[in-house]
C-alpha cells in the first residue's frame, strides 16, 4: 500500500519545508523506494504561470508543460525524478475541478461545500499522483504557514487521509523554528509549542518535528519540546543551517531520521547508498578551481527569481570541480551611465537570463554586444537568445530597427521584427497556460558547438515562451555569420544559435536549467563553466 508523508511548516514562512521535503525524498530514494513528490499550494491561482517572480520566485516548468512553484525544482534536483501536472495541486486547480463537476451535475443537486467536496477533490488528486507514478511513498508538502486561513482545506484533508488510511500509512512532519534570543543567545521553544498547538486544534498531531536552529539543541531542550509537543524525543530533529543545501540529506541521515521514517511507516530500512551524494557535497565544499559568472537579468534583486539558473551553475561547477561565484547584474544598469566594461570586465562567463516585458531590454543588448566583441563565454536562455539575435541583427547585419514584437506598443511599432509572435499563438487572449510549454525536441546540426556539447541529436529541453526567431530574417542572419545550430523537427522554429570563431557563444530558446541535476548537470551550463575556466587560465597566464 502507498504510504503518505505530509510536511507542514510553522512559526514563519520560508522556513525550509521545500528543502526538508526534497531531502526526505532523497533519503528514501537512497534506500531504493519510489517517491512521488507533490506540492499543495494554498494560493487561488490555478498555477504559478501568471505570478510575478518578485512575489513568488521563478516559475518552474515540468516535462509535461505544467507551470509550478519553484519547490518542484528542488524535488527534481534532489530526488532525481521528473514532476508533472499531478505534482502540483493548488486551491485554484481544486476549485476549478469542483466547480466544473458542479456544472456537469456530478453532485446530483447537492449543496457543494468545502467538506466533503473540496477535501474529497484534494484527496483524489493526492491518490492519483501516487498511482500515476506507481509510488511507494507520496511525499506532500503543504505550502504556507500553519495558521494561514488559505491552508485550512489542505490541513483538513490530510487529517482525513490519516483517518482513512490509518496511522501506520501516514506520517506528519512539521518544520518549525527554534530561535535564539537575547544577549546570551537563549534557546526558545515557545514558538514551536504554539505552532504545534495550532496544528492540534485542527486535529493533527505531528509525528516528527524538524527544528530549524542556528545552535546545537541540547538534550534538555529536545526533552522539553518532546514533552510539550507530545512527540518522541528521537523524533525531535535538529536542523541547523547547512553550508550547502545538498548537505541537508546527509545531516538528516546523521540524526537517524531516515531510519525513524522507515520504522514509523513500516518500511524496510534498506541500506542507504550515500556515496554519490557524499561526493557531490565534497566537491561543493572543497573544489579545486573557482570562476565568476555574471547573470544579467530583469529580476536579479529577488534571489529566487532565477533559482534554477543559480543551481545549474552550481551543478556545472561540480562537474568541473569548480566553485562558481555568481555576480547578479540587473539589466537596467546598462541603460544608464554605466559602461558594460565596468560591470562585465573581469567576469569569466556571462548568462543572459530569461524574462518578459520591455524593461531592461536595451541593457541586455548592450551587455550582449560587449560579450560578443570581447570574447567572453556566453550562454543565452530564452529571452537571452532572442536578445542575442536582435543584437546581432542591429550591430552586424546593419538592421538598425531590429526588435521583437513583444516590445511593440500602439504608439511604437518595431520596424524589423526579427523576433515575432509564434504564429500558432495568434488569437490567444488568456495568459495562463497558453505559451509553448514543456519538453520539445530539437535537431542539432553536425559539426556545431551545440552538437559537440550534447553529443547526440535530437535533444529534448523544456520551453516557456510565446515568441520565436522570425524566419523572414533567418537567411540574412546566417549570411552575416550567425549559425543556426538547432531547429525544431520540421525546421520551422529556430531553437539554438551560436557564433563560430567566438571562444564560446551559444544561446537556446529553451530552458536547460530546468533539467539540471547535481549528479547530471545541464550540458550547456557545464560547457559554459569549462569555457569560463579556460578564459580565466588565459587571463592569469
Short mmCIF file of C-alpha atoms in Angstrom, two decimals:
data_model
loop_
_atom_site.label_atom_id
_atom_site.label_comp_id
_atom_site.label_asym_id
_atom_site.label_seq_id
_atom_site.Cartn_x
_atom_site.Cartn_y
_atom_site.Cartn_z
CA UNK A 1 0.00 0.00 0.00
CA UNK A 2 1.23 3.51 -0.80
CA UNK A 3 2.46 5.45 2.23
CA UNK A 4 1.91 9.18 2.66
CA UNK A 5 4.25 11.73 4.24
CA UNK A 6 2.85 15.23 4.83
CA UNK A 7 5.20 18.16 5.51
CA UNK A 8 3.83 21.30 7.13
CA UNK A 9 5.54 24.47 8.35
CA UNK A 10 5.03 26.74 11.31
CA UNK A 11 6.11 29.97 13.02
CA UNK A 12 7.44 31.77 9.93
CA UNK A 13 7.33 31.39 6.15
CA UNK A 14 10.38 30.36 4.10
CA UNK A 15 11.47 28.07 6.90
CA UNK A 16 12.74 25.36 4.56
CA UNK A 17 9.82 22.98 4.02
CA UNK A 18 10.83 22.55 0.37
CA UNK A 19 14.40 21.52 1.17
CA UNK A 20 13.17 19.31 4.01
CA UNK A 21 10.69 17.57 1.69
CA UNK A 22 13.29 17.18 -1.05
CA UNK A 23 15.80 15.81 1.46
CA UNK A 24 13.30 13.27 2.79
CA UNK A 25 12.67 12.21 -0.80
CA UNK A 26 16.40 11.83 -1.42
CA UNK A 27 16.81 9.70 1.71
CA UNK A 28 14.02 7.37 0.63
CA UNK A 29 15.39 7.18 -2.94
CA UNK A 30 18.78 6.28 -1.46
CA UNK A 31 17.02 3.27 0.07
CA UNK A 32 15.53 2.22 -3.27
CA UNK A 33 11.97 3.46 -2.77
CA UNK A 34 9.89 5.18 -5.46
CA UNK A 35 8.80 8.64 -4.34
CA UNK A 36 6.08 10.85 -5.85
CA UNK A 37 6.58 14.44 -4.62
CA UNK A 38 3.55 16.73 -4.50
CA UNK A 39 3.23 20.43 -3.61
CA UNK A 40 -0.10 21.60 -2.17
CA UNK A 41 -0.22 25.37 -2.70
CA UNK A 42 -2.95 27.39 -0.95
CA UNK A 43 -2.99 30.27 -3.45
CA UNK A 44 -6.10 30.63 -5.62
CA UNK A 45 -4.13 30.83 -8.88
CA UNK A 46 -4.71 27.72 -10.98
CA UNK A 47 -0.95 27.50 -11.49
CA UNK A 48 2.13 29.68 -10.97
CA UNK A 49 2.35 30.76 -14.62
CA UNK A 50 0.98 34.28 -14.26
CA UNK A 51 2.67 35.10 -10.96
CA UNK A 52 5.25 37.88 -10.62
CA UNK A 53 8.75 36.50 -9.93
CA UNK A 54 9.34 39.32 -7.44
CA UNK A 55 6.48 37.95 -5.33
CA UNK A 56 6.81 34.24 -5.89
CA UNK A 57 10.24 33.48 -7.29
CA UNK A 58 10.77 31.58 -10.52
CA UNK A 59 8.11 29.60 -12.33
CA UNK A 60 9.39 26.04 -12.66
CA UNK A 61 8.26 24.13 -15.77
CA UNK A 62 7.84 20.35 -15.79
CA UNK A 63 8.33 17.96 -18.72
CA UNK A 64 4.61 17.99 -19.49
CA UNK A 65 4.47 21.79 -19.52
CA UNK A 66 2.95 22.49 -16.11
CA UNK A 67 3.94 25.86 -14.64
CA UNK A 68 4.62 25.31 -10.95
CA UNK A 69 6.09 26.56 -7.71
CA UNK A 70 9.89 26.58 -7.51
CA UNK A 71 9.84 23.88 -4.83
CA UNK A 72 9.19 21.33 -7.58
CA UNK A 73 12.64 22.25 -8.87
CA UNK A 74 14.07 21.20 -5.52
CA UNK A 75 12.17 17.91 -5.70
CA UNK A 76 13.51 17.16 -9.18
CA UNK A 77 17.10 18.10 -8.32
CA UNK A 78 17.22 16.17 -5.02
CA UNK A 79 15.05 13.15 -5.76
CA UNK A 80 16.11 12.93 -9.44
CA UNK A 81 12.56 12.44 -10.75
CA UNK A 82 10.51 14.29 -13.33
CA UNK A 83 7.50 16.01 -11.81
CA UNK A 84 4.28 16.51 -13.76
CA UNK A 85 0.87 18.17 -13.54
CA UNK A 86 -0.08 15.70 -10.80
CA UNK A 87 2.80 17.02 -8.68
CA UNK A 88 1.21 20.46 -8.28
CA UNK A 89 -2.13 20.94 -6.52
CA UNK A 90 -3.36 24.50 -5.96
CA UNK A 91 -6.52 25.90 -4.43
CA UNK A 92 -7.36 27.33 -7.85
CA UNK A 93 -6.95 23.94 -9.54
CA UNK A 94 -9.07 22.21 -6.88
CA UNK A 95 -11.90 24.74 -7.01
CA UNK A 96 -11.82 24.78 -10.81
CA UNK A 97 -12.34 20.99 -10.81
CA UNK A 98 -15.08 21.18 -8.18
CA UNK A 99 -16.96 23.95 -9.98
CA UNK A 100 -16.71 22.11 -13.32
CA UNK A 101 -18.07 18.99 -11.63
CA UNK A 102 -20.95 21.00 -10.16
CA UNK A 103 -21.78 22.47 -13.57
CA UNK A 104 -21.88 18.97 -15.07
CA UNK A 105 -24.29 17.89 -12.38
CA UNK A 106 -21.90 15.38 -10.83
CA UNK A 107 -23.07 16.22 -7.31
CA UNK A 108 -26.71 15.38 -8.15
CA UNK A 109 -28.09 18.68 -6.90
CA UNK A 110 -26.34 18.54 -3.53
CA UNK A 111 -25.04 21.68 -1.84
CA UNK A 112 -21.35 21.96 -2.74
CA UNK A 113 -19.22 22.56 0.35
CA UNK A 114 -15.59 22.64 1.48
CA UNK A 115 -16.26 19.42 3.39
CA UNK A 116 -16.66 16.95 1.78
CA UNK A 117 -16.47 18.16 -1.84
CA UNK A 118 -13.30 20.26 -1.79
CA UNK A 119 -11.44 17.95 0.58
CA UNK A 120 -12.51 14.90 -1.44
CA UNK A 121 -11.11 16.51 -4.59
CA UNK A 122 -7.78 17.18 -2.87
CA UNK A 123 -7.69 13.55 -1.71
CA UNK A 124 -8.48 12.34 -5.22
CA UNK A 125 -5.61 14.37 -6.68
CA UNK A 126 -3.21 13.10 -4.00
CA UNK A 127 -4.13 9.46 -4.58
CA UNK A 128 -3.94 9.90 -8.37
CA UNK A 129 -0.42 11.33 -8.02
CA UNK A 130 0.71 8.17 -6.26
CA UNK A 131 -1.00 5.88 -8.76
CA UNK A 132 0.41 7.75 -11.78
CA UNK A 133 3.98 7.25 -10.58
CA UNK A 134 3.31 3.79 -9.05
CA UNK A 135 4.93 5.25 -5.96
CA UNK A 136 5.84 3.55 -2.71
CA UNK A 137 5.57 6.91 -0.97
CA UNK A 138 3.67 10.10 -1.78
CA UNK A 139 5.60 12.99 -0.24
CA UNK A 140 3.31 16.03 0.01
CA UNK A 141 4.37 19.48 1.15
CA UNK A 142 1.64 21.91 2.24
CA UNK A 143 2.57 25.47 1.31
CA UNK A 144 2.18 28.44 3.61
CA UNK A 145 2.35 28.51 7.40
CA UNK A 146 0.07 26.79 9.90
CA UNK A 147 -2.48 29.41 10.94
CA UNK A 148 -2.99 30.79 7.43
CA UNK A 149 -6.67 30.68 6.55
CA UNK A 150 -5.87 29.59 2.98
CA UNK A 151 -4.22 26.36 4.18
CA UNK A 152 -7.16 25.06 6.22
CA UNK A 153 -8.80 22.90 3.48
CA UNK A 154 -5.47 21.17 2.83
CA UNK A 155 -4.80 20.57 6.51
CA UNK A 156 -8.33 19.22 6.97
CA UNK A 157 -7.70 16.92 4.00
CA UNK A 158 -4.53 15.40 5.42
CA UNK A 159 -6.32 14.90 8.75
CA UNK A 160 -8.94 12.91 6.85
CA UNK A 161 -6.29 10.93 4.97
CA UNK A 162 -4.93 9.67 8.28
CA UNK A 163 -8.45 8.73 9.37
CA UNK A 164 -8.99 6.90 6.07
CA UNK A 165 -5.65 5.11 5.79
CA UNK A 166 -4.51 4.75 9.38
CA UNK A 167 -1.52 5.97 11.36
CA UNK A 168 0.66 3.16 10.02
CA UNK A 169 0.37 4.53 6.46
CA UNK A 170 0.70 8.26 7.15
CA UNK A 171 3.37 10.45 8.68
CA UNK A 172 3.06 14.11 9.73
CA UNK A 173 6.33 16.06 9.63
CA UNK A 174 6.23 19.62 10.97
CA UNK A 175 9.05 22.06 10.22
CA UNK A 176 9.34 24.73 12.87
CA UNK A 177 11.70 27.39 14.22
CA UNK A 178 13.66 27.24 17.47
CA UNK A 179 15.21 30.72 17.70
CA UNK A 180 17.89 32.09 19.99
CA UNK A 181 17.23 35.49 21.57
CA UNK A 182 18.87 37.96 23.90
CA UNK A 183 22.49 38.75 24.71
CA UNK A 184 23.14 35.18 25.89
CA UNK A 185 21.57 33.53 22.83
CA UNK A 186 18.95 31.77 24.90
CA UNK A 187 17.16 28.97 23.03
CA UNK A 188 13.39 29.47 22.93
CA UNK A 189 10.95 26.59 22.38
CA UNK A 190 7.73 28.60 22.81
CA UNK A 191 7.24 29.34 19.05
CA UNK A 192 7.39 25.61 18.34
CA UNK A 193 4.95 24.86 21.15
CA UNK A 194 2.43 27.38 19.80
CA UNK A 195 2.81 26.10 16.26
CA UNK A 196 2.07 22.55 17.37
CA UNK A 197 -0.92 23.80 19.39
CA UNK A 198 -2.29 25.36 16.17
CA UNK A 199 -1.93 22.03 14.40
CA UNK A 200 -3.54 20.05 17.20
CA UNK A 201 -6.51 22.42 17.28
CA UNK A 202 -7.42 21.22 13.79
CA UNK A 203 -6.88 17.58 14.62
CA UNK A 204 -3.27 16.98 13.51
CA UNK A 205 -0.60 15.79 15.93
CA UNK A 206 2.85 15.84 14.32
CA UNK A 207 4.90 12.64 14.39
CA UNK A 208 8.23 14.34 13.65
CA UNK A 209 9.43 17.87 14.40
CA UNK A 210 12.17 19.33 12.20
CA UNK A 211 13.58 22.14 14.34
CA UNK A 212 15.37 24.85 12.34
CA UNK A 213 18.05 26.38 14.55
CA UNK A 214 21.38 28.18 14.45
CA UNK A 215 22.83 26.46 17.52
CA UNK A 216 23.05 22.83 18.63
CA UNK A 217 19.94 21.78 20.54
CA UNK A 218 20.94 20.38 23.95
CA UNK A 219 19.22 17.20 25.08
CA UNK A 220 17.25 19.05 27.75
CA UNK A 221 15.79 21.36 25.07
CA UNK A 222 14.80 18.37 22.93
CA UNK A 223 13.27 16.78 26.02
CA UNK A 224 11.25 19.94 26.70
CA UNK A 225 9.98 20.10 23.09
CA UNK A 226 9.13 16.39 23.26
CA UNK A 227 7.17 16.87 26.49
CA UNK A 228 5.19 19.93 25.50
CA UNK A 229 4.54 18.85 21.89
CA UNK A 230 3.80 15.18 22.66
CA UNK A 231 6.44 13.93 20.21
CA UNK A 232 9.01 11.19 20.99
CA UNK A 233 12.37 12.74 21.80
CA UNK A 234 14.04 10.78 19.00
CA UNK A 235 11.59 12.49 16.61
CA UNK A 236 12.76 15.98 17.59
CA UNK A 237 15.24 16.52 14.77
CA UNK A 238 17.82 19.28 14.88
CA UNK A 239 18.16 21.11 11.54
CA UNK A 240 20.98 23.62 11.50
CA UNK A 241 21.73 25.86 8.54
CA UNK A 242 24.00 23.95 6.17
CA UNK A 243 26.92 25.21 4.10
CA UNK A 244 25.11 23.87 1.03
CA UNK A 245 21.51 22.69 0.71
CA UNK A 246 22.78 19.44 -0.81
CA UNK A 247 24.32 18.58 2.56
CA UNK A 248 20.91 18.51 4.28
CA UNK A 249 20.04 14.85 3.42
CA UNK A 250 23.38 13.77 4.89
CA UNK A 251 22.77 15.84 8.02
CA UNK A 252 19.33 14.28 8.45
CA UNK A 253 20.79 10.79 7.98
CA UNK A 254 23.25 11.52 10.78
CA UNK A 255 20.31 12.27 13.14
CA UNK A 256 18.69 8.92 12.36
CA UNK A 257 15.72 10.50 10.57
CA UNK A 258 15.79 8.04 7.67
CA UNK A 259 15.66 5.04 9.98
CA UNK A 260 12.91 6.71 12.04
CA UNK A 261 10.71 7.37 8.99
CA UNK A 262 11.07 3.79 7.74
CA UNK A 263 10.28 2.31 11.14
CA UNK A 264 7.29 4.61 11.67
CA UNK A 265 5.78 3.72 8.25
CA UNK A 266 6.56 0.02 8.44
CA UNK A 267 9.08 0.22 5.59
CA UNK A 268 12.17 -1.95 5.48
CA UNK A 269 15.14 0.22 6.40
CA UNK A 270 17.18 -0.75 3.35
CA UNK A 271 20.84 0.22 3.28
CA UNK A 272 21.11 3.82 2.10
CA UNK A 273 23.66 4.42 -0.65
CA UNK A 274 25.15 7.81 0.26
CA UNK A 275 28.32 7.64 -1.82
CA UNK A 276 27.19 9.73 -4.80
CA UNK A 277 25.69 12.39 -2.56
CA UNK A 278 28.79 12.50 -0.36
CA UNK A 279 30.96 13.02 -3.44
CA UNK A 280 28.71 15.89 -4.60
CA UNK A 281 28.93 17.66 -1.24
CA UNK A 282 32.69 17.11 -1.05
CA UNK A 283 33.25 18.89 -4.39
CA UNK A 284 30.87 21.73 -3.47
CA UNK A 285 32.67 22.39 -0.19
CA UNK A 286 36.25 21.83 -1.35
CA UNK A 287 36.59 22.47 -5.10
CA UNK A 288 39.94 22.70 -6.88
CA UNK A 289 39.04 25.65 -9.11
CA UNK A 290 36.99 28.84 -8.98
CA UNK A 291 35.44 31.14 -11.56
CA UNK A 292 32.96 34.02 -11.66
CA UNK A 293 29.92 34.07 -13.93
CA UNK A 294 27.71 37.11 -14.35
CA UNK A 295 23.95 36.61 -14.68
CA UNK A 296 22.28 39.54 -16.43
CA UNK A 297 18.55 39.54 -15.80
CA UNK A 298 15.43 41.55 -15.11
CA UNK A 299 14.64 40.20 -11.64
CA UNK A 300 18.03 39.74 -10.00
CA UNK A 301 17.03 41.59 -6.81
CA UNK A 302 14.97 38.51 -5.85
CA UNK A 303 17.28 35.58 -5.20
CA UNK A 304 14.58 33.05 -6.06
CA UNK A 305 13.61 34.56 -9.44
CA UNK A 306 16.44 32.68 -11.19
CA UNK A 307 16.74 29.81 -8.72
CA UNK A 308 17.22 27.06 -11.31
CA UNK A 309 19.89 29.06 -13.13
CA UNK A 310 21.82 29.53 -9.90
CA UNK A 311 21.53 25.84 -9.10
CA UNK A 312 22.53 24.85 -12.65
CA UNK A 313 25.70 26.93 -12.39
CA UNK A 314 26.44 25.15 -9.12
CA UNK A 315 25.86 21.76 -10.78
CA UNK A 316 28.17 22.81 -13.63
CA UNK A 317 30.76 23.68 -11.01
CA UNK A 318 30.51 20.18 -9.54
CA UNK A 319 31.16 18.70 -13.00
CA UNK A 320 34.25 20.92 -13.38
CA UNK A 321 35.49 20.59 -9.78
CA UNK A 322 34.92 24.31 -9.50
CA UNK A 323 33.24 26.83 -7.22
CA UNK A 324 31.12 29.12 -9.41
CA UNK A 325 30.70 32.56 -7.90
CA UNK A 326 27.67 34.37 -9.33
CA UNK A 327 27.57 38.11 -9.92
CA UNK A 328 23.94 39.18 -10.27
CA UNK A 329 23.51 42.15 -12.60
CA UNK A 330 20.19 43.93 -13.18
CA UNK A 331 19.95 44.63 -16.91
CA UNK A 332 18.59 48.15 -16.27
CA UNK A 333 22.01 49.39 -15.19
CA UNK A 334 23.38 49.17 -18.73
CA UNK A 335 20.74 51.67 -19.84
CA UNK A 336 22.11 54.35 -17.55
CA UNK A 337 25.57 55.83 -17.25
CA UNK A 338 27.27 52.52 -16.53
CA UNK A 339 29.53 51.24 -19.28
CA UNK A 340 29.29 47.48 -19.94
CA UNK A 341 33.03 47.10 -19.36
CA UNK A 342 32.71 48.47 -15.82
CA UNK A 343 30.32 45.68 -14.90
CA UNK A 344 31.40 42.80 -17.14
CA UNK A 345 35.17 43.20 -17.29
CA UNK A 346 36.83 40.54 -15.15
CA UNK A 347 33.99 38.04 -15.46
CA UNK A 348 34.89 34.57 -16.70
CA UNK A 349 31.48 33.99 -18.30
CA UNK A 350 28.06 35.56 -18.72
CA UNK A 351 24.50 34.22 -18.76
CA UNK A 352 21.76 36.38 -20.26
CA UNK A 353 18.67 35.25 -18.37
CA UNK A 354 15.03 34.90 -19.45
CA UNK A 355 12.23 37.34 -18.68
CA UNK A 356 9.19 39.15 -20.03
CA UNK A 357 8.38 42.75 -20.96
CA UNK A 358 10.31 45.77 -22.19
CA UNK A 359 12.10 46.86 -19.02
CA UNK A 360 15.85 46.30 -19.19
CA UNK A 361 15.84 45.03 -22.78
CA UNK A 362 18.23 47.60 -24.18
CA UNK A 363 20.54 46.85 -21.27
CA UNK A 364 20.65 43.19 -22.22
CA UNK A 365 21.51 44.15 -25.79
CA UNK A 366 24.39 46.34 -24.57
CA UNK A 367 25.72 43.52 -22.41
CA UNK A 368 25.47 41.13 -25.35
CA UNK A 369 27.44 43.41 -27.62
CA UNK A 370 30.22 43.52 -25.06
CA UNK A 371 30.48 39.72 -24.60
CA UNK A 372 30.33 39.14 -28.36
CA UNK A 373 33.04 41.69 -29.18
CA UNK A 374 35.31 40.80 -26.26
CA UNK A 375 35.23 37.01 -26.46
CA UNK A 376 33.55 36.45 -23.08
CA UNK A 377 32.00 32.95 -22.83
CA UNK A 378 28.26 33.44 -23.17
CA UNK A 379 25.08 31.41 -22.71
CA UNK A 380 21.70 32.90 -23.64
CA UNK A 381 18.46 31.42 -22.34
CA UNK A 382 15.03 32.02 -23.93
CA UNK A 383 14.78 35.84 -23.99
CA UNK A 384 18.58 35.78 -23.81
CA UNK A 385 18.67 34.04 -27.19
CA UNK A 386 16.16 36.46 -28.67
CA UNK A 387 18.25 39.41 -27.46
CA UNK A 388 21.38 37.81 -28.97
CA UNK A 389 19.61 37.65 -32.34
CA UNK A 390 18.43 41.27 -32.07
CA UNK A 391 21.89 42.49 -31.08
CA UNK A 392 23.47 40.63 -33.99
CA UNK A 393 20.86 41.93 -36.43
CA UNK A 394 21.47 45.52 -35.35
CA UNK A 395 25.23 45.61 -34.97
CA UNK A 396 26.45 43.05 -37.51
CA UNK A 397 23.68 42.79 -40.12
CA UNK A 398 23.05 46.53 -40.10
CA UNK A 399 19.32 46.30 -39.33
CA UNK A 400 19.05 49.35 -37.09
CA UNK A 401 15.34 48.85 -36.40
CA UNK A 402 15.64 45.21 -35.36
CA UNK A 403 13.49 44.29 -32.39
CA UNK A 404 10.76 42.00 -31.09
CA UNK A 405 7.01 42.20 -31.50
CA UNK A 406 6.83 41.60 -27.75
CA UNK A 407 8.01 45.16 -27.18
CA UNK A 408 5.59 46.89 -29.55
CA UNK A 409 3.07 49.41 -28.29
CA UNK A 410 0.19 51.11 -30.13
CA UNK A 411 2.44 54.15 -30.48
CA UNK A 412 5.71 52.37 -31.27
CA UNK A 413 5.87 49.63 -33.87
CA UNK A 414 9.01 47.58 -34.50
CA UNK A 415 10.33 48.25 -38.00
CA UNK A 416 12.12 44.92 -38.34
CA UNK A 417 10.65 42.26 -36.04
CA UNK A 418 13.46 39.70 -36.17
CA UNK A 419 11.64 38.15 -33.19
CA UNK A 420 7.91 37.72 -33.66
CA UNK A 421 4.80 36.20 -32.14
CA UNK A 422 4.53 32.43 -32.62
CA UNK A 423 2.06 32.06 -35.50
CA UNK A 424 0.28 29.24 -33.65
CA UNK A 425 -0.46 31.63 -30.78
CA UNK A 426 -2.42 34.15 -32.87
CA UNK A 427 -5.82 34.87 -31.36
CA UNK A 428 -4.98 33.66 -27.85
CA UNK A 429 -6.09 36.16 -25.22
CA UNK A 430 -5.73 34.23 -21.94
CA UNK A 431 -2.26 34.43 -20.37
CA UNK A 432 -2.26 31.35 -18.14
CA UNK A 433 -1.00 28.06 -19.58
CA UNK A 434 -1.05 29.25 -23.20
CA UNK A 435 2.63 29.62 -24.01
CA UNK A 436 4.78 27.00 -25.71
CA UNK A 437 5.36 24.91 -22.60
CA UNK A 438 7.20 21.74 -21.66
CA UNK A 439 9.59 19.40 -23.41
CA UNK A 440 10.18 19.73 -27.17
CA UNK A 441 12.67 18.03 -29.50
CA UNK A 442 15.50 19.93 -31.15
CA UNK A 443 17.60 18.69 -34.08
CA UNK A 444 21.26 19.73 -33.90
CA UNK A 445 23.46 20.19 -36.93
CA UNK A 446 26.60 18.04 -37.10
CA UNK A 447 29.84 19.95 -36.70
CA UNK A 448 28.35 22.66 -34.49
CA UNK A 449 29.26 23.60 -30.94
CA UNK A 450 25.77 22.53 -29.86
CA UNK A 451 26.26 19.03 -31.28
CA UNK A 452 29.69 18.82 -29.68
CA UNK A 453 28.20 19.77 -26.29
CA UNK A 454 25.28 17.35 -26.37
CA UNK A 455 26.90 14.59 -28.41
CA UNK A 456 23.58 13.49 -29.90
CA UNK A 457 20.55 14.61 -31.85
CA UNK A 458 17.70 15.11 -31.33
CA UNK A 459 17.80 16.54 -27.82
CA UNK A 460 14.87 17.44 -25.58
CA UNK A 461 14.68 20.58 -23.47
CA UNK A 462 11.82 22.38 -21.73
CA UNK A 463 10.29 25.60 -23.09
CA UNK A 464 8.29 28.57 -21.82
CA UNK A 465 7.76 31.36 -24.35
CA UNK A 466 5.48 32.98 -26.92
CA UNK A 467 7.97 34.48 -29.35
CA UNK A 468 10.35 32.96 -31.91
CA UNK A 469 13.02 34.00 -34.40
CA UNK A 470 11.29 35.39 -37.50
CA UNK A 471 12.13 33.14 -40.46
CA UNK A 472 11.93 36.13 -42.81
CA UNK A 473 15.30 37.18 -41.39
CA UNK A 474 16.90 33.76 -40.90
CA UNK A 475 18.89 33.69 -44.15
CA UNK A 476 20.17 37.24 -43.63
CA UNK A 477 21.42 36.38 -40.14
CA UNK A 478 23.13 33.23 -41.44
CA UNK A 479 24.68 35.16 -44.33
CA UNK A 480 26.33 37.52 -41.83
CA UNK A 481 27.80 34.67 -39.79
CA UNK A 482 25.27 33.71 -37.12
CA UNK A 483 24.90 29.92 -37.16
CA UNK A 484 21.55 28.28 -36.57
CA UNK A 485 22.69 25.07 -34.91
CA UNK A 486 19.38 23.75 -33.57
CA UNK A 487 15.90 23.67 -35.10
CA UNK A 488 12.53 22.04 -34.50
CA UNK A 489 11.91 18.70 -36.29
CA UNK A 490 10.04 20.49 -39.09
CA UNK A 491 12.88 23.08 -39.40
CA UNK A 492 10.31 25.83 -38.86
CA UNK A 493 11.50 27.08 -35.46
CA UNK A 494 15.00 28.24 -34.50
CA UNK A 495 15.94 26.51 -31.26
CA UNK A 496 19.63 27.31 -30.92
CA UNK A 497 22.16 29.77 -32.36
CA UNK A 498 25.91 30.13 -31.99
CA UNK A 499 28.81 32.19 -33.28
CA UNK A 500 31.69 30.32 -34.92
CA UNK A 501 35.07 31.82 -34.12
CA UNK A 502 33.99 33.07 -30.72
CA UNK A 503 35.53 31.24 -27.72
CA UNK A 504 32.06 30.22 -26.52
CA UNK A 505 28.88 31.91 -27.75
CA UNK A 506 25.69 29.86 -27.73
CA UNK A 507 22.04 30.59 -26.99
CA UNK A 508 18.92 28.47 -26.77
CA UNK A 509 15.21 29.20 -26.93
CA UNK A 510 14.72 26.51 -24.28
CA UNK A 511 15.31 26.50 -20.51
CA UNK A 512 18.05 23.91 -19.92
CA UNK A 513 18.24 24.94 -16.26
CA UNK A 514 15.02 23.07 -15.51
CA UNK A 515 16.55 19.66 -16.24
CA UNK A 516 19.88 20.14 -14.47
CA UNK A 517 20.73 17.88 -11.51
CA UNK A 518 23.72 17.93 -9.14
CA UNK A 519 24.66 14.45 -10.38
CA UNK A 520 23.68 15.15 -14.03
CA UNK A 521 24.35 18.82 -14.82
CA UNK A 522 22.98 20.58 -17.88
CA UNK A 523 25.41 20.08 -20.75
CA UNK A 524 25.17 23.75 -21.75
CA UNK A 525 25.92 25.04 -18.26
CA UNK A 526 28.76 22.56 -17.73
CA UNK A 527 30.31 23.63 -21.04
CA UNK A 528 29.92 27.32 -20.16
CA UNK A 529 31.80 26.83 -16.89
CA UNK A 530 34.50 24.82 -18.67
CA UNK A 531 34.91 27.70 -21.15
CA UNK A 532 34.97 30.18 -18.27
CA UNK A 533 37.83 28.27 -16.64
CA UNK A 534 39.75 28.32 -19.94
CA UNK A 535 39.28 32.09 -20.20
CA UNK A 536 40.38 32.57 -16.59
CA UNK A 537 43.52 30.49 -17.11
CA UNK A 538 44.46 32.57 -20.17
CA UNK A 539 43.92 35.83 -18.31
CA UNK A 540 46.10 34.63 -15.44
CA UNK A 541 48.80 33.27 -17.73
#
